[in-house]
């Protein structure tokens, strides 16, 4: 008798229907892997490493699930209070980039 399951134990029929879900899951997981790199860079003594950690924020933001976005937001918030002015300036630019990505054009303007 022919086995109708693949190595993961899923039936062959479900393979085609879960491709989009798998792709989305893989993209989120890729962002999650980079988040650990961001944490290591942010904890470094090197100013350039801390700037690099924040600079990855806009690149990773849309690839992270909500809990990981909160972690990234914590890294960015800590960088806004960094002792080095260069890190704070770079982080302010990152906050601007992320806010531009999240801006809703339907929102009422302040002016």
Tab-separated table of C-alpha atoms in Angstrom:
chain	number	residue	atom	x	y	z
A	1	UNK	CA	0.000	0.000	0.000
A	2	UNK	CA	1.270	3.465	-0.887
A	3	UNK	CA	1.736	5.863	2.005
A	4	UNK	CA	-0.227	9.088	1.450
A	5	UNK	CA	1.785	11.176	3.923
A	6	UNK	CA	4.979	13.111	3.527
A	7	UNK	CA	7.887	13.156	5.998
A	8	UNK	CA	6.199	15.649	8.300
A	9	UNK	CA	3.163	13.405	8.682
A	10	UNK	CA	0.814	15.765	6.810
A	11	UNK	CA	-1.482	14.245	4.185
A	12	UNK	CA	-0.526	15.064	0.611
A	13	UNK	CA	-3.912	16.738	0.013
A	14	UNK	CA	-3.157	19.493	2.548
A	15	UNK	CA	0.244	20.338	1.057
A	16	UNK	CA	-1.085	22.630	-1.680
A	17	UNK	CA	-3.523	24.435	0.601
A	18	UNK	CA	-0.913	25.232	3.229
A	19	UNK	CA	1.736	26.644	0.879
A	20	UNK	CA	0.682	30.269	1.445
A	21	UNK	CA	0.525	29.706	5.194
A	22	UNK	CA	3.963	28.105	5.169
A	23	UNK	CA	5.419	30.987	3.173
A	24	UNK	CA	3.992	33.534	5.608
A	25	UNK	CA	5.278	31.503	8.564
A	26	UNK	CA	8.749	31.246	6.998
A	27	UNK	CA	8.892	35.014	6.442
A	28	UNK	CA	7.950	35.677	10.073
A	29	UNK	CA	10.508	33.140	11.275
A	30	UNK	CA	13.216	34.763	9.139
A	31	UNK	CA	12.519	38.096	10.822
A	32	UNK	CA	12.516	36.406	14.208
A	33	UNK	CA	15.991	34.952	13.541
A	34	UNK	CA	17.318	38.410	12.760
A	35	UNK	CA	15.764	39.788	15.925
A	36	UNK	CA	18.286	37.846	18.013
A	37	UNK	CA	21.060	39.504	15.977
A	38	UNK	CA	19.494	42.897	16.683
A	39	UNK	CA	19.485	42.132	20.408
A	40	UNK	CA	23.171	41.175	20.319
A	41	UNK	CA	24.108	44.300	18.375
A	42	UNK	CA	22.058	46.524	20.684
A	43	UNK	CA	23.841	45.126	23.755
A	44	UNK	CA	27.304	45.750	22.280
A	45	UNK	CA	29.772	48.283	23.646
A	46	UNK	CA	30.423	49.379	20.059
A	47	UNK	CA	28.580	52.530	18.986
A	48	UNK	CA	28.456	51.361	15.362
A	49	UNK	CA	26.931	48.029	16.434
A	50	UNK	CA	24.195	49.815	18.404
A	51	UNK	CA	23.487	52.100	15.426
A	52	UNK	CA	23.343	49.042	13.178
A	53	UNK	CA	20.872	47.354	15.531
A	54	UNK	CA	18.467	50.260	15.190
A	55	UNK	CA	19.036	50.619	11.465
A	56	UNK	CA	17.681	47.095	10.971
A	57	UNK	CA	14.359	48.142	12.516
A	58	UNK	CA	12.568	49.378	9.391
A	59	UNK	CA	13.843	46.412	7.380
A	60	UNK	CA	12.563	43.851	9.871
A	61	UNK	CA	9.363	45.506	11.096
A	62	UNK	CA	6.914	44.031	8.568
A	63	UNK	CA	8.498	40.574	8.826
A	64	UNK	CA	7.885	40.237	12.560
A	65	UNK	CA	4.799	39.040	14.360
A	66	UNK	CA	3.281	41.383	16.947
A	67	UNK	CA	5.160	40.085	20.033
A	68	UNK	CA	8.472	40.417	18.173
A	69	UNK	CA	7.530	43.922	17.016
A	70	UNK	CA	7.104	44.789	20.691
A	71	UNK	CA	10.599	43.423	21.382
A	72	UNK	CA	12.029	45.496	18.548
A	73	UNK	CA	10.184	48.532	19.852
A	74	UNK	CA	11.888	47.952	23.222
A	75	UNK	CA	15.306	47.868	21.554
A	76	UNK	CA	14.518	51.115	19.753
A	77	UNK	CA	13.195	52.754	22.911
A	78	UNK	CA	16.372	51.864	24.815
A	79	UNK	CA	18.459	53.253	21.956
A	80	UNK	CA	16.594	56.566	22.202
A	81	UNK	CA	18.076	56.860	25.704
A	82	UNK	CA	21.598	55.735	24.765
A	83	UNK	CA	24.528	57.656	26.253
A	84	UNK	CA	25.988	58.292	22.781
A	85	UNK	CA	24.379	61.114	20.838
A	86	UNK	CA	25.120	59.376	17.510
A	87	UNK	CA	23.032	56.365	18.528
A	88	UNK	CA	20.168	58.634	19.607
A	89	UNK	CA	20.254	60.548	16.296
A	90	UNK	CA	20.304	57.361	14.228
A	91	UNK	CA	17.452	55.954	16.299
A	92	UNK	CA	15.362	59.077	15.761
A	93	UNK	CA	15.745	58.572	12.012
A	94	UNK	CA	14.655	54.948	12.425
A	95	UNK	CA	11.551	55.980	14.368
A	96	UNK	CA	10.712	58.349	11.516
A	97	UNK	CA	11.121	55.571	8.924
A	98	UNK	CA	8.935	53.148	10.856
A	99	UNK	CA	6.254	55.770	11.429
A	100	UNK	CA	6.225	56.523	7.688
A	101	UNK	CA	5.666	52.817	7.008
A	102	UNK	CA	2.780	52.678	9.469
A	103	UNK	CA	1.203	56.023	8.551
A	104	UNK	CA	-2.474	55.810	7.715
A	105	UNK	CA	-3.399	58.384	5.080
A	106	UNK	CA	-6.996	58.295	6.338
A	107	UNK	CA	-5.916	59.797	9.657
A	108	UNK	CA	-6.881	63.366	10.431
A	109	UNK	CA	-3.859	65.690	10.002
A	110	UNK	CA	-2.655	67.818	12.913
A	111	UNK	CA	-2.567	71.007	10.849
